[in-house]
Amino acid sequence: MIENSFNRRNFLKVLGWGGATAALSGCGNTSVENGKEFITSYVETADYIIPSIGTYFNSTCAQCDAGCGIMGRVREGRVLKLEGNPKSSINSGKMCGLGQAGVQAHYNPDRIREPLLRNGGRGEAITWEKALGLINEKVGGVNAENVAFLTGVVSGHVKALLKNYLDALGSGHHYVYEAVSPSVMRAANKKAYGVEMPRLRLDKAKVIVSFGADFLGAWVSPVHFSQQYARFRKPDNGERGVLVQVESKMTLTGANADRWLAIRPGTEGILALGLINALAAAGLPVPGDVAATVGGYTSDRVSKDTGVSIEHIGKLASLLKERSPSLIIAGSAAEGYAHGSQNAAAIALLNQVLGNVGQTVEAPSSTPFPQMAPTTGNRFALQSLNDSMAQDKVKVLFSYGANPVFTAPASLQLKENLKKVPFKVVFAHYMDETAVEADLVLPLNSALEDWATVMPEYIAEGAQLNIRQPLMEKLYPGTLGMGDILLALLKQRRPDEYKGYEDFYSYLRSAMVSNKDALGGVNEDGDTFWEAALSHGGVKLVGTPVNLSGNVSVKALVVPAPFEEDAMYPLHLIPAVSASMRDGRNANEPWLQESPDSLTTIVWDSWVEMHPKTAAKLGIVEGDIVEVASKSGAIKAQAYIFTAIHPDVISVPLGYGHDAMGRYAKGVGANAFGILDPVFDKETGELAMHETRVKVTKAGKRVIIVKDEGPAGGNQMGRKIAVRIPSNKVNLSEEV
């Protein structure tokens, strides 16, 4: 069954199952023999294809890291439409606009189509053989400690092959980077509940208080949470849930809330401790050490510090006491400060006092294959890599699934430090800012023409391993999947171990079928198991619930006082994360550029959102081009006047302002990442993305903002739209 020179342990490690409790199926139950089989492309036109009739294939979305299951409609060999996979426990057949735009990522005319080697100031097309040979030469000429691999979140068998490749090199360093990372939340959850990502049951709560978690927009797994939110609003018992959103700048979730509370930036933890004190005063049992910690957070003090009225504090405390269970969620709005961890701890403590742990905060299931679980990242990883590059410790750098040249703050000087690395390889779909700086660019298959396994970080129920499969033939023969590239690199270092796999498809199928019993395929032959996995879009795993600790230490829990006034930089900058743009990785998909922002309806540009009082004080009106300047840099964008933002705050959306990445992204808007100040969370070292202070000045130009609601005044083509009038005055027989 296995070659004598290749023992079972090595065989499992090669296939990504090393270190797991794996049950190899017998040789008679699979078409795999000695790791080899005859491969016919899965996307070749089959007999059942009928012209003009669509065929559907299940796969996994790659537009963000939520891991939603998708169902692609393919007609005459071309994928035309994506919808949600009804069999997915994450999104249950639903899909967001970001996922729908995956078709445009696939057909984007600016995709890289062949390997490119730097020749002076331009890229010269070369063969894959030459490209892979050059990599082997470069990594062979340096010590393993001088090789670095920068990636975004990775999981499944690509993660396994990457680890195997680094092991084959003799180690190397793997840095995992997320430009918009919930790493503060993960660390706070780990301390509070014993797990980084507990399962949140919105559908079981009667009250939800969200401190800036935009769970309907761009937070963790929005399609899943949107469906839970619908059940929260219309539960089986008929008691409609109440949502209170606490944040300094209104998000999509805030716009759907029953009550939106505009809080002074950075004081979210103070409000949480004040609510605990108010609950204790109202008779809710509170442990003695907790009562002592929150005793000084009176309603008067909390109202003065946060800007939330005493009346609203009292009503919110009464609501939480009367309606149980509730759910308290901490999002980026609370965590984006130097004291973000303290804010998150205070919010978790409120969950504990209310008795929500174990009810609406549930334990996730552990995965039986932790080596497949996602390796998540943060900005601290990028800082570590940047320091190594600055010290000339990196001689060969690989980059995959990240665009740090675009997302790194200017204060990091990452672009300058990249120049110190002698050989840089970027695996990319487009010539983004990081690819432009590379010495070798390797073009990737799109997610709709590639093979992979994916394990999402947040799984709604149980544990699962999703499959990503091609929905059609490759558009460009010169592209390859990341799995195929890693397999080719491994064949250079350990040819005997990987020679039996013609391509990544054969490797992946062998890996899944060889371990089918542990993947739920007991009593199935290999072909039946594999076809069922593809049909469902993945496999369910048998996981065991993890115990929640439900214990927040209050010994060192001190939330600092509100920020002091700064005459030079009087305003707080909130870099907003939108459902479409995210960190900018999807900015070259015109459907997303054309999709109106949910609250402002602006398209194809950046904007500076500010409160009318702030605008009036600065003499700014809608459409004025303004300069937003921090200690680290400045950007210019159009002003948008909006009441749903705190007067001490301005907001600029992330994801715009690319210098590269193709015709639909380059030169559109301004890059807010670049002006963020180097302030970090004191516990995790994560960049405090909401800590930057700015000043705003008029730049002497005014434009008409392009938005669906029309220009200021609410007129479009001379007609009023979205008119509001008191119901007792409206006459439905007349046009308003």
Short mmCIF file of C-alpha atoms in Angstrom, two decimals, residues 214-660:
data_model
loop_
_atom_site.label_atom_id
_atom_site.label_comp_id
_atom_site.label_asym_id
_atom_site.label_seq_id
_atom_site.Cartn_x
_atom_site.Cartn_y
_atom_site.Cartn_z
CA ASP A 214 -20.31 45.64 12.70
CA PHE A 215 -21.61 42.08 12.52
CA LEU A 216 -24.05 42.95 9.71
CA GLY A 217 -21.33 44.61 7.64
CA ALA A 218 -17.71 43.48 7.76
CA TRP A 219 -17.08 41.72 11.10
CA VAL A 220 -15.88 38.09 11.30
CA SER A 221 -18.73 36.29 9.44
CA PRO A 222 -21.41 38.82 8.41
CA VAL A 223 -23.57 36.53 6.23
CA HIS A 224 -23.89 34.05 9.08
CA PHE A 225 -24.59 36.73 11.67
CA SER A 226 -27.14 38.41 9.39
CA GLN A 227 -29.19 35.22 9.38
CA GLN A 228 -28.89 34.88 13.14
CA TYR A 229 -29.92 38.51 13.46
CA ALA A 230 -33.09 37.81 11.47
CA ARG A 231 -34.02 35.08 13.97
CA PHE A 232 -33.14 37.47 16.82
CA ARG A 233 -35.63 39.97 15.40
CA LYS A 234 -38.34 37.35 14.78
CA PRO A 235 -37.82 34.57 17.33
CA ASP A 236 -40.12 31.59 17.69
CA ASN A 237 -41.57 32.95 20.94
CA GLY A 238 -42.57 36.20 19.24
CA GLU A 239 -40.54 38.44 21.59
CA ARG A 240 -38.61 40.73 19.27
CA GLY A 241 -34.98 41.20 20.25
CA VAL A 242 -33.61 44.67 21.00
CA LEU A 243 -30.27 45.84 19.56
CA VAL A 244 -28.27 48.70 21.06
CA GLN A 245 -25.17 49.80 19.15
CA VAL A 246 -22.49 51.81 20.95
CA GLU A 247 -19.89 53.43 18.69
CA SER A 248 -18.40 56.77 17.63
CA LYS A 249 -19.18 56.38 13.93
CA MET A 250 -22.34 54.68 12.73
CA THR A 251 -21.84 51.35 10.97
CA LEU A 252 -24.35 49.30 8.99
CA THR A 253 -25.16 47.43 12.20
CA GLY A 254 -25.66 50.74 13.99
CA ALA A 255 -28.07 51.85 11.28
CA ASN A 256 -30.19 48.74 12.00
CA ALA A 257 -30.16 49.18 15.78
CA ASP A 258 -33.12 50.14 17.94
CA ARG A 259 -30.87 52.61 19.74
CA TRP A 260 -27.60 54.03 18.47
CA LEU A 261 -25.43 55.65 21.14
CA ALA A 262 -22.69 58.01 19.94
CA ILE A 263 -19.92 57.52 22.48
CA ARG A 264 -16.76 59.55 22.98
CA PRO A 265 -13.95 57.61 21.27
CA GLY A 266 -12.01 55.22 23.49
CA THR A 267 -14.44 55.30 26.44
CA GLU A 268 -16.30 52.08 25.64
CA GLY A 269 -14.70 50.25 28.59
CA ILE A 270 -15.79 53.02 30.95
CA LEU A 271 -19.40 52.57 29.84
CA ALA A 272 -19.18 48.80 30.31
CA LEU A 273 -17.90 49.19 33.88
CA GLY A 274 -20.54 51.85 34.55
CA LEU A 275 -23.27 49.47 33.40
CA ILE A 276 -21.98 46.79 35.80
CA ASN A 277 -22.09 49.32 38.63
CA ALA A 278 -25.64 50.34 37.67
CA LEU A 279 -26.72 46.69 37.51
CA ALA A 280 -25.24 46.04 40.95
CA ALA A 281 -27.10 49.06 42.34
CA ALA A 282 -30.31 47.67 40.79
CA GLY A 283 -29.92 44.40 42.67
CA LEU A 284 -28.14 42.14 40.18
CA PRO A 285 -25.76 39.80 42.06
CA VAL A 286 -22.17 40.89 41.41
CA PRO A 287 -19.04 39.25 42.91
CA GLY A 288 -17.36 41.29 45.61
CA ASP A 289 -14.10 41.91 43.74
CA VAL A 290 -16.04 43.07 40.69
CA ALA A 291 -18.23 45.38 42.79
CA ALA A 292 -15.11 46.90 44.32
CA THR A 293 -13.56 47.46 40.90
CA VAL A 294 -16.60 49.20 39.40
CA GLY A 295 -17.71 51.08 42.50
CA GLY A 296 -16.25 54.37 41.33
CA TYR A 297 -17.96 54.25 37.93
CA THR A 298 -21.11 56.13 38.90
CA SER A 299 -23.63 57.20 36.29
CA ASP A 300 -22.60 60.83 36.71
CA ARG A 301 -18.94 60.06 36.11
CA VAL A 302 -19.61 57.64 33.26
CA SER A 303 -21.92 60.10 31.52
CA LYS A 304 -19.35 62.88 31.83
CA ASP A 305 -16.55 60.66 30.48
CA THR A 306 -18.45 58.94 27.64
CA GLY A 307 -20.94 61.58 26.53
CA VAL A 308 -23.79 59.06 26.95
CA SER A 309 -26.61 60.59 28.95
CA ILE A 310 -27.48 59.41 32.46
CA GLU A 311 -30.95 58.61 31.16
CA HIS A 312 -29.63 56.28 28.47
CA ILE A 313 -27.23 54.58 30.91
CA GLY A 314 -30.13 53.90 33.27
CA LYS A 315 -32.44 52.63 30.54
CA LEU A 316 -29.76 50.36 29.13
CA ALA A 317 -28.98 48.89 32.56
CA SER A 318 -32.69 48.27 33.19
CA LEU A 319 -33.09 46.63 29.78
CA LEU A 320 -30.18 44.26 30.46
CA LYS A 321 -31.51 43.38 33.91
CA GLU A 322 -35.07 42.75 32.77
CA ARG A 323 -34.42 40.81 29.57
CA SER A 324 -32.18 37.78 29.82
CA PRO A 325 -30.21 36.23 28.27
CA SER A 326 -28.41 39.06 26.56
CA LEU A 327 -25.25 39.23 24.48
CA ILE A 328 -22.48 41.82 24.76
CA ILE A 329 -20.06 42.06 21.82
CA ALA A 330 -16.79 43.97 21.54
CA GLY A 331 -15.75 45.14 18.07
CA SER A 332 -12.98 47.16 16.48
CA ALA A 333 -14.47 50.47 17.65
CA ALA A 334 -13.69 49.49 21.25
CA GLU A 335 -10.43 47.66 20.60
CA GLY A 336 -8.62 50.12 18.34
CA TYR A 337 -6.81 52.03 21.08
CA ALA A 338 -3.66 51.69 23.17
CA HIS A 339 -5.99 50.53 25.96
CA GLY A 340 -8.06 48.38 23.57
CA SER A 341 -7.40 45.21 25.57
CA GLN A 342 -8.72 46.89 28.72
CA ASN A 343 -11.85 47.98 26.87
CA ALA A 344 -12.37 44.44 25.58
CA ALA A 345 -11.82 42.97 29.06
CA ALA A 346 -14.39 45.34 30.59
CA ILE A 347 -16.93 44.37 27.94
CA ALA A 348 -16.25 40.65 28.52
CA LEU A 349 -16.70 41.25 32.26
CA LEU A 350 -20.16 42.69 31.54
CA ASN A 351 -21.00 39.46 29.67
CA GLN A 352 -19.86 37.45 32.67
CA VAL A 353 -21.84 39.49 35.22
CA LEU A 354 -24.99 39.12 33.13
CA GLY A 355 -24.58 35.34 33.06
CA ASN A 356 -24.28 35.14 29.29
CA VAL A 357 -21.27 32.80 29.23
CA GLY A 358 -22.61 29.37 28.39
CA GLN A 359 -25.92 30.75 27.11
CA THR A 360 -25.34 33.24 24.30
CA VAL A 361 -21.55 32.85 24.42
CA GLU A 362 -21.02 29.19 23.64
CA ALA A 363 -18.00 26.97 23.33
CA PRO A 364 -16.81 26.23 19.79
CA SER A 365 -15.91 22.74 18.68
CA SER A 366 -12.28 21.75 18.53
CA THR A 367 -11.03 20.40 15.24
CA PRO A 368 -9.55 16.90 15.15
CA PHE A 369 -6.97 18.23 12.67
CA PRO A 370 -5.38 21.34 14.20
CA GLN A 371 -2.73 21.36 11.47
CA MET A 372 -5.56 22.24 9.04
CA ALA A 373 -6.92 25.02 11.26
CA PRO A 374 -6.36 28.59 10.10
CA THR A 375 -3.18 30.34 11.10
CA THR A 376 -4.38 33.85 11.84
CA GLY A 377 -2.26 36.97 11.86
CA ASN A 378 -1.89 40.52 13.03
CA ARG A 379 0.04 43.70 12.35
CA PHE A 380 2.62 42.82 14.97
CA ALA A 381 3.83 40.07 12.60
CA LEU A 382 4.44 42.66 9.90
CA GLN A 383 6.33 44.82 12.38
CA SER A 384 8.56 41.84 13.23
CA LEU A 385 9.25 41.14 9.56
CA ASN A 386 9.93 44.81 8.91
CA ASP A 387 12.46 44.92 11.76
CA SER A 388 14.24 41.87 10.32
CA MET A 389 14.38 43.46 6.87
CA ALA A 390 15.72 46.70 8.33
CA GLN A 391 18.53 44.70 9.98
CA ASP A 392 19.38 42.89 6.69
CA LYS A 393 18.34 39.53 8.15
CA VAL A 394 16.03 38.62 5.24
CA LYS A 395 17.72 37.52 2.00
CA VAL A 396 14.77 35.79 0.30
CA LEU A 397 11.21 36.93 0.93
CA PHE A 398 8.03 35.22 -0.31
CA SER A 399 4.70 37.07 -0.14
CA TYR A 400 1.29 35.45 -0.62
CA GLY A 401 -2.21 36.69 0.17
CA ALA A 402 -1.11 40.08 1.49
CA ASN A 403 -0.33 43.53 0.13
CA PRO A 404 1.77 45.15 2.88
CA VAL A 405 3.17 47.94 0.70
CA PHE A 406 -0.38 49.28 0.40
CA THR A 407 -1.65 48.57 3.91
CA ALA A 408 1.42 49.42 6.01
CA PRO A 409 1.44 52.87 7.66
CA ALA A 410 4.05 55.23 6.22
CA SER A 411 5.75 55.36 9.62
CA LEU A 412 6.79 51.72 9.17
CA GLN A 413 8.98 52.59 6.13
CA LEU A 414 8.27 49.09 4.85
CA LYS A 415 8.73 49.97 1.18
CA GLU A 416 12.21 51.30 1.89
CA ASN A 417 13.14 48.23 3.96
CA LEU A 418 11.90 45.92 1.19
CA LYS A 419 14.64 47.28 -1.03
CA LYS A 420 17.19 45.75 1.36
CA VAL A 421 15.94 42.24 0.55
CA PRO A 422 18.03 40.85 -2.36
CA PHE A 423 15.34 38.55 -3.78
CA LYS A 424 11.58 39.03 -3.39
CA VAL A 425 8.97 36.61 -4.75
CA VAL A 426 5.29 37.58 -4.84
CA PHE A 427 2.47 35.15 -5.63
CA ALA A 428 -0.30 37.36 -6.98
CA HIS A 429 -3.37 37.69 -9.17
CA TYR A 430 -2.70 41.33 -10.06
CA MET A 431 0.22 43.74 -10.10
CA ASP A 432 -0.58 45.31 -6.76
CA GLU A 433 1.76 47.60 -4.83
CA THR A 434 3.73 44.72 -3.31
CA ALA A 435 4.05 42.84 -6.62
CA VAL A 436 5.45 45.99 -8.25
CA GLU A 437 8.34 45.86 -5.76
CA ALA A 438 9.09 42.16 -6.37
CA ASP A 439 11.96 40.61 -8.31
CA LEU A 440 9.82 37.66 -9.38
CA VAL A 441 6.03 37.66 -9.72
CA LEU A 442 4.24 34.33 -10.03
CA PRO A 443 0.67 34.48 -11.42
CA LEU A 444 -2.02 32.58 -9.52
CA ASN A 445 -5.18 30.87 -10.64
CA SER A 446 -8.33 32.64 -9.57
CA ALA A 447 -10.38 31.06 -6.81
CA LEU A 448 -12.85 29.85 -9.44
CA GLU A 449 -10.21 27.78 -11.26
CA ASP A 450 -8.21 26.45 -8.32
CA TRP A 451 -8.16 23.55 -5.85
CA ALA A 452 -7.82 23.97 -2.08
CA THR A 453 -9.21 22.99 1.29
CA VAL A 454 -10.27 25.75 3.66
CA MET A 455 -11.03 25.67 7.37
CA PRO A 456 -12.77 28.89 8.49
CA GLU A 457 -11.82 30.47 11.81
CA TYR A 458 -15.44 31.02 12.88
CA ILE A 459 -17.55 27.91 12.35
CA ALA A 460 -21.23 28.14 13.14
CA GLU A 461 -21.66 24.57 14.27
CA GLY A 462 -19.36 21.60 14.80
CA ALA A 463 -16.17 21.55 12.76
CA GLN A 464 -15.73 21.34 9.02
CA LEU A 465 -13.21 21.33 6.20
CA ASN A 466 -14.40 23.16 3.10
CA ILE A 467 -13.29 22.30 -0.43
CA ARG A 468 -12.53 24.83 -3.14
CA GLN A 469 -12.73 23.34 -6.63
CA PRO A 470 -12.42 24.77 -10.16
CA LEU A 471 -15.70 25.83 -11.72
CA MET A 472 -14.20 26.06 -15.22
CA GLU A 473 -11.00 25.67 -17.22
CA LYS A 474 -8.25 28.20 -16.60
CA LEU A 475 -8.62 31.44 -18.53
CA TYR A 476 -4.86 31.78 -18.93
CA PRO A 477 -2.59 28.74 -19.40
CA GLY A 478 0.32 30.54 -17.71
CA THR A 479 -1.24 30.72 -14.23
CA LEU A 480 -0.93 28.12 -11.47
CA GLY A 481 -2.59 27.44 -8.14
CA MET A 482 -0.69 28.05 -4.90
CA GLY A 483 -0.93 24.36 -4.09
CA ASP A 484 0.69 23.42 -7.41
CA ILE A 485 3.51 25.92 -6.88
CA LEU A 486 4.27 24.67 -3.36
CA LEU A 487 4.17 21.08 -4.59
CA ALA A 488 6.67 21.95 -7.34
CA LEU A 489 8.95 23.66 -4.82
CA LEU A 490 8.77 20.63 -2.53
CA LYS A 491 9.72 18.34 -5.40
CA GLN A 492 12.92 20.38 -5.71
CA ARG A 493 13.83 19.76 -2.07
CA ARG A 494 12.35 16.31 -1.40
CA PRO A 495 11.68 14.67 -4.76
CA ASP A 496 11.30 11.12 -3.46
CA GLU A 497 8.50 12.06 -1.09
CA TYR A 498 6.42 14.00 -3.62
CA LYS A 499 7.23 12.40 -6.96
CA GLY A 500 4.02 10.36 -6.88
CA TYR A 501 1.80 13.42 -7.24
CA GLU A 502 1.44 14.78 -10.73
CA ASP A 503 -0.28 17.95 -9.57
CA PHE A 504 -2.02 19.46 -6.56
CA TYR A 505 -5.32 17.85 -7.52
CA SER A 506 -3.83 14.36 -7.26
CA TYR A 507 -2.14 15.33 -3.98
CA LEU A 508 -5.35 16.75 -2.51
CA ARG A 509 -7.49 13.83 -3.60
CA SER A 510 -4.95 11.38 -2.22
CA ALA A 511 -4.82 13.27 1.07
CA MET A 512 -8.59 13.27 1.47
CA VAL A 513 -9.25 9.71 0.34
CA SER A 514 -6.35 8.20 2.31
CA ASN A 515 -7.88 9.61 5.49
CA LYS A 516 -11.55 9.28 4.56
CA ASP A 517 -12.50 7.27 7.65
CA ALA A 518 -11.39 10.11 9.94
CA LEU A 519 -13.23 12.56 7.65
CA GLY A 520 -16.59 10.87 7.97
CA GLY A 521 -16.28 8.51 5.00
CA VAL A 522 -16.47 5.23 6.90
CA ASN A 523 -17.88 2.37 4.81
CA GLU A 524 -17.57 4.40 1.60
CA ASP A 525 -15.19 3.61 -1.22
CA GLY A 526 -12.75 6.35 -2.20
CA ASP A 527 -14.58 7.52 -5.31
CA THR A 528 -17.93 7.76 -3.52
CA PHE A 529 -16.41 9.70 -0.62
CA TRP A 530 -14.56 12.14 -2.89
CA GLU A 531 -17.55 12.80 -5.11
CA ALA A 532 -19.79 13.37 -2.09
CA ALA A 533 -17.26 15.82 -0.61
CA LEU A 534 -17.18 17.79 -3.86
CA SER A 535 -20.96 17.72 -4.13
CA HIS A 536 -21.43 19.07 -0.60
CA GLY A 537 -18.53 21.55 -0.86
CA GLY A 538 -16.69 20.01 2.08
CA VAL A 539 -16.80 17.47 4.88
CA LYS A 540 -18.15 17.63 8.41
CA LEU A 541 -15.63 16.77 11.10
CA VAL A 542 -16.25 15.24 14.49
CA GLY A 543 -15.14 17.87 16.96
CA THR A 544 -15.59 18.09 20.72
CA PRO A 545 -16.79 21.26 22.51
CA VAL A 546 -14.11 23.28 24.26
CA ASN A 547 -14.75 24.27 27.86
CA LEU A 548 -15.34 27.97 28.45
CA SER A 549 -13.69 29.53 31.47
CA GLY A 550 -16.06 32.47 31.97
CA ASN A 551 -13.56 34.18 34.23
CA VAL A 552 -12.34 37.75 33.75
CA SER A 553 -9.65 38.89 36.14
CA VAL A 554 -10.35 42.32 37.62
CA LYS A 555 -7.08 42.71 39.50
CA ALA A 556 -5.37 44.85 36.86
CA LEU A 557 -8.47 46.07 35.03
CA VAL A 558 -8.07 49.82 34.79
CA VAL A 559 -9.66 51.71 31.90
CA PRO A 560 -7.97 55.08 31.41
CA ALA A 561 -9.77 58.40 31.50
CA PRO A 562 -10.96 59.99 28.24
CA PHE A 563 -8.43 61.48 25.86
CA GLU A 564 -7.19 64.96 26.64
CA GLU A 565 -7.71 67.79 24.19
CA ASP A 566 -5.01 68.25 21.55
CA ALA A 567 -4.97 71.72 20.05
CA MET A 568 -2.71 70.68 17.16
CA TYR A 569 -4.63 67.50 16.24
CA PRO A 570 -8.10 67.96 17.75
CA LEU A 571 -10.00 65.17 15.95
CA HIS A 572 -9.92 61.39 16.19
CA LEU A 573 -9.60 59.42 12.95
CA ILE A 574 -11.69 56.30 12.53
CA PRO A 575 -10.52 54.32 9.47
CA ALA A 576 -13.79 52.65 8.49
CA VAL A 577 -13.95 49.06 7.25
CA SER A 578 -16.73 48.68 4.70
CA ALA A 579 -18.44 45.49 3.60
CA SER A 580 -17.18 45.94 0.02
CA MET A 581 -13.68 47.40 0.26
CA ARG A 582 -12.41 45.73 3.46
CA ASP A 583 -8.61 46.21 3.45
CA GLY A 584 -8.49 47.04 -0.27
CA ARG A 585 -7.86 43.57 -1.66
CA ASN A 586 -11.09 43.79 -3.71
CA ALA A 587 -10.78 47.40 -4.86
CA ASN A 588 -10.21 46.39 -8.51
CA GLU A 589 -13.65 44.81 -8.85
CA PRO A 590 -15.86 47.48 -10.44
CA TRP A 591 -19.10 46.02 -9.07
CA LEU A 592 -17.81 46.85 -5.60
CA GLN A 593 -16.62 50.34 -6.58
CA GLU A 594 -20.05 50.92 -8.12
CA SER A 595 -21.96 49.54 -5.11
CA PRO A 596 -23.13 52.51 -3.01
CA ASP A 597 -21.83 52.75 0.52
CA SER A 598 -24.65 51.57 2.76
CA LEU A 599 -25.00 54.85 4.66
CA THR A 600 -23.60 57.63 2.46
CA THR A 601 -24.43 56.03 -0.95
CA ILE A 602 -21.09 57.34 -2.30
CA VAL A 603 -19.47 55.42 -5.19
CA TRP A 604 -16.04 55.36 -6.85
CA ASP A 605 -14.23 57.55 -4.34
CA SER A 606 -13.12 58.17 -0.76
CA TRP A 607 -14.72 60.70 1.54
CA VAL A 608 -14.15 62.38 4.89
CA GLU A 609 -17.18 61.89 7.09
CA MET A 610 -17.78 64.56 9.75
CA HIS A 611 -20.53 65.84 12.00
CA PRO A 612 -22.41 69.01 10.96
CA LYS A 613 -21.20 70.83 14.10
CA THR A 614 -17.60 70.01 13.27
CA ALA A 615 -18.05 71.03 9.64
CA ALA A 616 -19.68 74.33 10.62
CA LYS A 617 -16.85 75.10 13.04
CA LEU A 618 -14.29 74.54 10.25
CA GLY A 619 -16.35 76.29 7.58
CA ILE A 620 -16.68 73.12 5.52
CA VAL A 621 -19.64 72.12 3.37
CA GLU A 622 -20.37 68.92 1.48
CA GLY A 623 -18.07 68.45 -1.50
CA ASP A 624 -15.19 70.55 -0.17
CA ILE A 625 -11.86 68.88 -0.78
CA VAL A 626 -10.17 68.76 2.60
CA GLU A 627 -6.75 67.71 3.83
CA VAL A 628 -6.63 65.24 6.71
CA ALA A 629 -3.22 65.45 8.37
CA SER A 630 -1.74 63.36 11.18
CA LYS A 631 1.76 63.28 12.62
CA SER A 632 2.55 60.55 10.08
CA GLY A 633 1.20 61.99 6.83
CA ALA A 634 -1.71 63.58 5.01
CA ILE A 635 -4.39 62.69 2.48
CA LYS A 636 -7.01 64.67 0.58
CA ALA A 637 -10.62 63.68 -0.04
CA GLN A 638 -14.11 65.13 -0.39
CA ALA A 639 -16.08 66.09 2.71
CA TYR A 640 -19.38 64.40 3.52
CA ILE A 641 -21.51 65.88 6.29
CA PHE A 642 -23.24 63.22 8.38
CA THR A 643 -25.10 63.40 11.68
CA ALA A 644 -24.39 59.79 12.70
CA ILE A 645 -20.84 60.42 13.87
CA HIS A 646 -19.47 61.89 17.08
CA PRO A 647 -18.45 65.57 16.77
CA ASP A 648 -14.92 64.73 18.00
CA VAL A 649 -14.46 62.19 15.22
CA ILE A 650 -13.93 62.07 11.47
CA SER A 651 -13.94 58.89 9.42
CA VAL A 652 -12.27 57.85 6.17
CA PRO A 653 -13.00 54.45 4.56
CA LEU A 654 -10.16 51.97 4.07
CA GLY A 655 -9.39 50.16 0.82
CA TYR A 656 -9.12 53.12 -1.55
CA GLY A 657 -6.10 55.02 -2.85
CA HIS A 658 -4.17 52.32 -4.69
CA ASP A 659 -1.06 53.23 -6.69
CA ALA A 660 -1.31 49.98 -8.66
#
